[in-house]
Structure formats: structure tokens, C-alpha cells
PDB file of C-alpha atoms and ligand atoms in Angstrom:
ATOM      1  CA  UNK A 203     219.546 126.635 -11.514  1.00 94.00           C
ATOM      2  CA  UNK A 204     222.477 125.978  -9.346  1.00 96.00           C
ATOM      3  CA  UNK A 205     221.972 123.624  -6.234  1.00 97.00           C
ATOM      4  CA  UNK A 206     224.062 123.441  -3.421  1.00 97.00           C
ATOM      5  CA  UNK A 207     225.670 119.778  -3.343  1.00 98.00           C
ATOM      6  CA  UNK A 208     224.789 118.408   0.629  1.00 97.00           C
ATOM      7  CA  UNK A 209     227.916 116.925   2.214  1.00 96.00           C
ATOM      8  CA  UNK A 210     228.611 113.467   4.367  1.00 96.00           C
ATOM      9  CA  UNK A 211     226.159 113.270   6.670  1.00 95.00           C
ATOM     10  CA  UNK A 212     223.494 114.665   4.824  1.00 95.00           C
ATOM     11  CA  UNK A 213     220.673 112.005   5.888  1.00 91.00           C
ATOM     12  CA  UNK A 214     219.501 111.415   1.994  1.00 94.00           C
ATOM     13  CA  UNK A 215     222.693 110.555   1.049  1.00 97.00           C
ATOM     14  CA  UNK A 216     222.991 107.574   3.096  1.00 97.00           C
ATOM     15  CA  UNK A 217     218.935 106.708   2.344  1.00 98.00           C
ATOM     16  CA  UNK A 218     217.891 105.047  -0.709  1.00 98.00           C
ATOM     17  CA  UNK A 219     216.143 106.992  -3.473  1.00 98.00           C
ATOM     18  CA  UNK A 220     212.880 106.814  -4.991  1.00 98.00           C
ATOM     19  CA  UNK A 221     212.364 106.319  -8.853  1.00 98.00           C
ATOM     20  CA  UNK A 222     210.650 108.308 -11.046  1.00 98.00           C
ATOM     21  CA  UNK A 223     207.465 107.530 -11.513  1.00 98.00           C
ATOM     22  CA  UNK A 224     206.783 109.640 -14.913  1.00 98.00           C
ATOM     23  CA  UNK A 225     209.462 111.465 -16.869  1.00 98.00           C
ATOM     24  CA  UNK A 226     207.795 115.086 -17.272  1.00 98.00           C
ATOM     25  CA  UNK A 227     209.256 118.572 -17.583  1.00 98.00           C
ATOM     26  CA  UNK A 228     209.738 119.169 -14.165  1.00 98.00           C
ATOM     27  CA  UNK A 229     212.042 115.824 -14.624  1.00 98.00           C
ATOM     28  CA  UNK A 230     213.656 117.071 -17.337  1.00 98.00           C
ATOM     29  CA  UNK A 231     214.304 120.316 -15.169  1.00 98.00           C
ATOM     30  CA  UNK A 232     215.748 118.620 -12.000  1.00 98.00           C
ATOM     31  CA  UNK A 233     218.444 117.151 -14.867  1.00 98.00           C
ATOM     32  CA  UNK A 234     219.287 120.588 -16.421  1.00 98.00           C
ATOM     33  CA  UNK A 235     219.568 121.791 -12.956  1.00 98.00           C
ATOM     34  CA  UNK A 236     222.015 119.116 -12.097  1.00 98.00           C
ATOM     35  CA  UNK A 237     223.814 119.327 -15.024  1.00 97.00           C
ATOM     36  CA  UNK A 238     224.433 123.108 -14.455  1.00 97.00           C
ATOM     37  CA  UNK A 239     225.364 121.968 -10.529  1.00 98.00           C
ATOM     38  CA  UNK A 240     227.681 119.410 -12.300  1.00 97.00           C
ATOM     39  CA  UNK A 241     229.561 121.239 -14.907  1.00 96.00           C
ATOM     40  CA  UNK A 242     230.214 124.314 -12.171  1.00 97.00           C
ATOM     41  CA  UNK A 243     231.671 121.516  -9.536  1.00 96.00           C
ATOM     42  CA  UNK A 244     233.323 120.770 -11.450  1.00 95.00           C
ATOM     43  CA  UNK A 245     232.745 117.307 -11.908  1.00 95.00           C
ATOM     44  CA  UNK A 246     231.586 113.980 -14.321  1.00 96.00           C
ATOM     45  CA  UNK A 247     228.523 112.728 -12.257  1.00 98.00           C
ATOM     46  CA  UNK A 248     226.621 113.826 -10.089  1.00 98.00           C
ATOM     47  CA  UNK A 249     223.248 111.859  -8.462  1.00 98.00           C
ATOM     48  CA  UNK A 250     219.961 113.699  -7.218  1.00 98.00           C
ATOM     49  CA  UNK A 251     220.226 112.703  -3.962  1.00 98.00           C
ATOM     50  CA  UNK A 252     223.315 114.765  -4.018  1.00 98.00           C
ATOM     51  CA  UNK A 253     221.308 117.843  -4.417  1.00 98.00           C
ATOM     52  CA  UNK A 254     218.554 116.740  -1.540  1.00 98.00           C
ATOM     53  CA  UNK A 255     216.273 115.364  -4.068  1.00 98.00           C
ATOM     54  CA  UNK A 256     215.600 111.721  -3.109  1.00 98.00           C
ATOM     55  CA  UNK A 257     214.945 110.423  -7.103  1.00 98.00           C
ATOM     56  CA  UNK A 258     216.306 107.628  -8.661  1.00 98.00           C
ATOM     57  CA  UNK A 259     217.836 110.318 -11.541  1.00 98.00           C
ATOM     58  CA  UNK A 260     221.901 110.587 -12.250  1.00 98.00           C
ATOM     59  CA  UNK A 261     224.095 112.859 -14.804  1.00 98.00           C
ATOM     60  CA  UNK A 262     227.532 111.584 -16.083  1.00 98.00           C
ATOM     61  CA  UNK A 263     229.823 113.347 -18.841  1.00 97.00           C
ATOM     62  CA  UNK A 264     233.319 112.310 -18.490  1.00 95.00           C
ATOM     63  CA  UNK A 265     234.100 115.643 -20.494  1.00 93.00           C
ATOM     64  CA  UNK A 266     232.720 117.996 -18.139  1.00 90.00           C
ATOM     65  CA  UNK A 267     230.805 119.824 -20.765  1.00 88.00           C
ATOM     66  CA  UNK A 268     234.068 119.511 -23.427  1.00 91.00           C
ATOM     67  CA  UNK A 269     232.937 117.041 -25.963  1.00 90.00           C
ATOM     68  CA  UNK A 270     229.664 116.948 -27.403  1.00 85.00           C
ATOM     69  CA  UNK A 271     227.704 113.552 -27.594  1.00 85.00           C
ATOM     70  CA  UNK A 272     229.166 112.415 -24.184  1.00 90.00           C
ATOM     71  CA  UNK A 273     226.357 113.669 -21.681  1.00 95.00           C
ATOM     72  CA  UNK A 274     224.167 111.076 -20.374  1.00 96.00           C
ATOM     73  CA  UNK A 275     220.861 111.424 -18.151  1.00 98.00           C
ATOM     74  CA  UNK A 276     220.134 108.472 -16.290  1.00 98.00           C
ATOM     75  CA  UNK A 277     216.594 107.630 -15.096  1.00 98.00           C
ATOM     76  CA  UNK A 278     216.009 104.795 -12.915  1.00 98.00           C
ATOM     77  CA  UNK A 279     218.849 102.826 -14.022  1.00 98.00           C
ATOM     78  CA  UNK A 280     219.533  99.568 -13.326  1.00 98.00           C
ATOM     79  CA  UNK A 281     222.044  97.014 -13.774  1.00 98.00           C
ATOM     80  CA  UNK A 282     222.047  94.366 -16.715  1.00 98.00           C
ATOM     81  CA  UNK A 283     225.696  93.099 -16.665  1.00 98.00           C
ATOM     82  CA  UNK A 284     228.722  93.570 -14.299  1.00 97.00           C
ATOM     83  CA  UNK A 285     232.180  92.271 -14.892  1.00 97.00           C
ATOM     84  CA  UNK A 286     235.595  92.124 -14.624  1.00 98.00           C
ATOM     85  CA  UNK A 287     237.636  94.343 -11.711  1.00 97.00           C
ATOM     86  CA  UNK A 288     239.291  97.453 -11.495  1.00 97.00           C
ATOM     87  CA  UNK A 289     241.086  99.435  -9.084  1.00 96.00           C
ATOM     88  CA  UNK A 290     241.261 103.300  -9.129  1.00 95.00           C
ATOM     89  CA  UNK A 291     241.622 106.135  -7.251  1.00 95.00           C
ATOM     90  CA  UNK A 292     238.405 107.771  -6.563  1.00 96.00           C
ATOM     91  CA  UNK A 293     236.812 111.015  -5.606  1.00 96.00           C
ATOM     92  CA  UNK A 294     232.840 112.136  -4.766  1.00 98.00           C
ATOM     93  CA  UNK A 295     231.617 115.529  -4.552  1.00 98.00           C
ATOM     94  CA  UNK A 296     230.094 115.099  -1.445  1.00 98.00           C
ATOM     95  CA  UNK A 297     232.754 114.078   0.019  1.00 97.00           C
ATOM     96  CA  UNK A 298     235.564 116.824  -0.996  1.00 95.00           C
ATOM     97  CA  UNK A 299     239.081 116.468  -0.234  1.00 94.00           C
ATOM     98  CA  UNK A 300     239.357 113.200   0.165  1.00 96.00           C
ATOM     99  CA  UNK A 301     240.048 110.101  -2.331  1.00 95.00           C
ATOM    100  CA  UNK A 302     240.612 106.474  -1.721  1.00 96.00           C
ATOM    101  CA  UNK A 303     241.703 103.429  -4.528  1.00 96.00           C
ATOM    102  CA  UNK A 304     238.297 101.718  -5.017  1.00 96.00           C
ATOM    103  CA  UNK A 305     237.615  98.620  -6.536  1.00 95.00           C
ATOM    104  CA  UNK A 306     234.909  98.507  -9.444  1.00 97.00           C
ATOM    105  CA  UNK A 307     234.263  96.443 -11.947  1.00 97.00           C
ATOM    106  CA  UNK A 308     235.642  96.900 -15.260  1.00 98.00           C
ATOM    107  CA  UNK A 309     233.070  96.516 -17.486  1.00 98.00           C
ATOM    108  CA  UNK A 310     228.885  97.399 -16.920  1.00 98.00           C
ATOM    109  CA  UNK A 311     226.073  97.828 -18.971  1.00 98.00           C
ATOM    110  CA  UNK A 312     222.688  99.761 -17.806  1.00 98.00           C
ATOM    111  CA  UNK A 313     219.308 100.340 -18.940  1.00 98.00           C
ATOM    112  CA  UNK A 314     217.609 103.283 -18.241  1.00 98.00           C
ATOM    113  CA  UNK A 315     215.084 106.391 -19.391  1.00 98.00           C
ATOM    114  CA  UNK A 316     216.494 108.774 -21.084  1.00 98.00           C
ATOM    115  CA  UNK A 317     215.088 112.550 -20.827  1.00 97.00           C
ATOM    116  CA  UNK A 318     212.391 111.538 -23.070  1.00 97.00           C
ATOM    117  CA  UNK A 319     211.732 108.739 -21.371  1.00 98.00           C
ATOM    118  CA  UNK A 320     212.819 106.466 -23.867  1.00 98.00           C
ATOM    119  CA  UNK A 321     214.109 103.408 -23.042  1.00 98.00           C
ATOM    120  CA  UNK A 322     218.211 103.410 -23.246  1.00 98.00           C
ATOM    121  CA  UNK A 323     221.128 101.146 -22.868  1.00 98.00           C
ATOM    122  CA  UNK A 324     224.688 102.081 -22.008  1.00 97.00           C
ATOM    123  CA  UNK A 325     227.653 100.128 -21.915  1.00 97.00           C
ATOM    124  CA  UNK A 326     230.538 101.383 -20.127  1.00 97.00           C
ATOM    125  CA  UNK A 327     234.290 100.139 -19.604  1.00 97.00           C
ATOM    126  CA  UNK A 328     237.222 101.678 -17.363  1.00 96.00           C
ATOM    127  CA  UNK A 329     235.792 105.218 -16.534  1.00 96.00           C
ATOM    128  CA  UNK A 330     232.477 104.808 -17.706  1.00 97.00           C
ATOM    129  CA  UNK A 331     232.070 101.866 -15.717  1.00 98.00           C
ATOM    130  CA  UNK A 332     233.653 102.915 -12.747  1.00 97.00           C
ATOM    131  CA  UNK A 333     231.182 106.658 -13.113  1.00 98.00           C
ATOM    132  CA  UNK A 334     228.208 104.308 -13.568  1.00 98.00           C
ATOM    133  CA  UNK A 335     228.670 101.934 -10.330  1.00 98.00           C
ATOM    134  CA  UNK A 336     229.287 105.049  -8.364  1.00 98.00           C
ATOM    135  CA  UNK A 337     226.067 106.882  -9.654  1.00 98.00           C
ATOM    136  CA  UNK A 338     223.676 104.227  -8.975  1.00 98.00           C
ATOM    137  CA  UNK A 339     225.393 103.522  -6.117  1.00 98.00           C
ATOM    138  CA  UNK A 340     224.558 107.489  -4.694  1.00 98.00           C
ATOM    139  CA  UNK A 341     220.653 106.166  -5.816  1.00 98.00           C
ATOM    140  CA  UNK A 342     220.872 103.247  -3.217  1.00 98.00           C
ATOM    141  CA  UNK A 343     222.389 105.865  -0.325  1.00 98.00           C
ATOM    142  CA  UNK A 344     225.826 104.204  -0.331  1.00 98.00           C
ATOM    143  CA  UNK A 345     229.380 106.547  -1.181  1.00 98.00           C
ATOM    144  CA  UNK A 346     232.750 105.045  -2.582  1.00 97.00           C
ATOM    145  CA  UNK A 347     233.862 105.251   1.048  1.00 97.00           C
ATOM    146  CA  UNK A 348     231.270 102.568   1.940  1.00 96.00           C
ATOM    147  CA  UNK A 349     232.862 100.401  -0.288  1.00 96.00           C
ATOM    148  CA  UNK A 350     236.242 100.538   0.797  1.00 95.00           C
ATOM    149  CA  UNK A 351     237.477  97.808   3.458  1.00 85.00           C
ATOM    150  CA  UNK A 352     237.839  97.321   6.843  1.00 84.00           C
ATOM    151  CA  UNK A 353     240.117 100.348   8.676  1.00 93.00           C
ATOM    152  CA  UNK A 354     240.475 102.355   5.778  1.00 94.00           C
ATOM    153  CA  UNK A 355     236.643 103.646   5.845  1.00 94.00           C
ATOM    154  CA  UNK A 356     236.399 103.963   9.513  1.00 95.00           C
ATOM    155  CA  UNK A 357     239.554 106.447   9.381  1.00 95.00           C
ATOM    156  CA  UNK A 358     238.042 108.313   6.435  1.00 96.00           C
ATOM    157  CA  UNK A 359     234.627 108.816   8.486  1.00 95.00           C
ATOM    158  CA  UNK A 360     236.800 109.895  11.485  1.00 96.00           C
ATOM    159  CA  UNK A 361     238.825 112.571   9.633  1.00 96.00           C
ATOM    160  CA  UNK A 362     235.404 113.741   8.452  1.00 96.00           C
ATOM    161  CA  UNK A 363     233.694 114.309  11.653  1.00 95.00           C
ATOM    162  CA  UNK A 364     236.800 115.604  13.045  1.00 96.00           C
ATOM    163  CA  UNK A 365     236.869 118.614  10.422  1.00 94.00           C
ATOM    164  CA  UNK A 366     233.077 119.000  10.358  1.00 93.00           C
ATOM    165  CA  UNK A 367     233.240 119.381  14.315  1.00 94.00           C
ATOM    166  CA  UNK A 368     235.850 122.208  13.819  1.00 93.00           C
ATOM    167  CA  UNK A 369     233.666 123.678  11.094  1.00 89.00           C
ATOM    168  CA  UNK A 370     236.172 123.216   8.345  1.00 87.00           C
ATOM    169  CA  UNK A 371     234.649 121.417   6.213  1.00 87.00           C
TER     170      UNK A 371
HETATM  171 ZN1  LIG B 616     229.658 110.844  -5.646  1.00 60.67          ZN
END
């Protein structure tokens, strides 16, 4: 099923997330139901919170659906390593339209449950890493525009409101 994807603003975006205390079948149907949300975005990850369900649960396939073998479910990840820095541009679903360079580390590894609620441990570099840091960030209520310095996020946030007060976004 197809979930509308809440926007800036949304107060469970900006709240942390709860995790999961028992991977079931109605788990493993909140991640085919973000998956679906994902793919018709389109985009490569997409956190639960972003569908107003506050669970530590994220989805990330840098193919969009293209490749097999490169869709991941993440339950309750966590970090076990974080290195190295990297600066990209950077969009979020929630936030559409807009993009800012963000700085990420390079490399990151992360354990998590799978769908079966197996134990798992991914290790991401470049893209990967840079998807990963801004899916478990979505799980602790902060956006790529949180981590961007000084001005710059305070004129994002303004351009926001300014279009959501028109109704245009
Ligand atoms: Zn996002």
C-alpha cells in the first residue's frame, strides 16, 4: 500500500522514533508498504517516520528497484563505525525541491534486523554511507537540513514556510 510521505513540519519528523520491539508480519508489512511508497517517489531511502509511523524501521536501494540484491530493510539500526568525510549534494523526500551540499562521512558500517529479524551488518562507502547517515538520522527526528551550518539552514527553513504559507508546497 502506498503512503503519503508527510512534509517539513510534520511533528514526527522532527521527534525521535521508537524501535521495534518484535519483528512480526505486520513489520514486515510496514516495509513492503514503504518500499512500494519508495520505489513510486521515486527515491533510494525512505524512513518510517516519513510515512507518520514513529518506528525505528528504514528502506534503502540505491537502484530504485533496478538491480536485484541491492534492497536493504533496516530495523533498529545502529552505528558500529563512522569515518572519513564527504561532501555531496543532497536531497530528502520530505523536503522536495530543495538540496543543499552536506557533509557525511565517507565510510559507515551498521548493524541491524533484517526482515526476519536476523541479525545483519552493512558496510557502506560514498552513497551507501551517505543513504545510511541520512536514514538513521530521519529515526532520531533530525533532516539533512539540520545538519547544514549556520545561515544556510535558517534560509532553507524560511523559503519553506514562505511556500507552505502560500500553499505551494
Ligand atoms: Zn530523507
Amino acid at each position: 500500500m502506498l503512503h503519503p510521505i508527510v512534509r517539513f513540519g510534520a511533528p514526527g519528523l522532527h521527534a525521535p522514533s521508537q524501535p521495534v520491539a518484535a519483528v512480526t508480519d505486520e513489520t514486515r508489512r510496514l516495509i513492503d508498504d514503504m518500499l512500494a511508497t519508495m520505489y513510486a517517489a521515486p527515491g533510494v531511502g525512505l524512513a518510517a517516520p516519513q510515512i507518520g509511523v514513529p518506528l525505528r524501521v528504514c528502506v534503502i536501494d540505491l537502484s530504485v528497484g533496478k538491480r536485484d540484491g541491492e534492497v536493504m530493510a533496516l530495523i533498529n539500526p545502529e552505528f558500529l563505525e563512522r569515518d572519513g568525510m564527504q561532501l555531496e549534494e543532497e536531497g530528502c523526500l520530505s523536503v522536495p525541491g530543495f538540496n543543499a551540499t552536506v557533509a557525511r562521512p565517507s565510510r559507515a558500517v551498521v548493524r541491524a534486523l533484517d526482515r526476519d529479524g536476523r541479525e545483519i551488518t552493512v558496510e557502506g562507502t560514498g552513497l551507501l554511507a551517505r543513504a545510511l547517515q541520512h536514514e538513521l538520522d530521519h529515526l532520531d527526528g533530525v533532516l539533512f537540513l539540520d545538519r547544514l551550518r549556520g545561515i544556510r539552514r535558517e534560509l532553507m527553513v524560511r523559503k519553506i514556510r514562505r511556500l507552505q504559507r502560500k500553499g505551494r508546497w
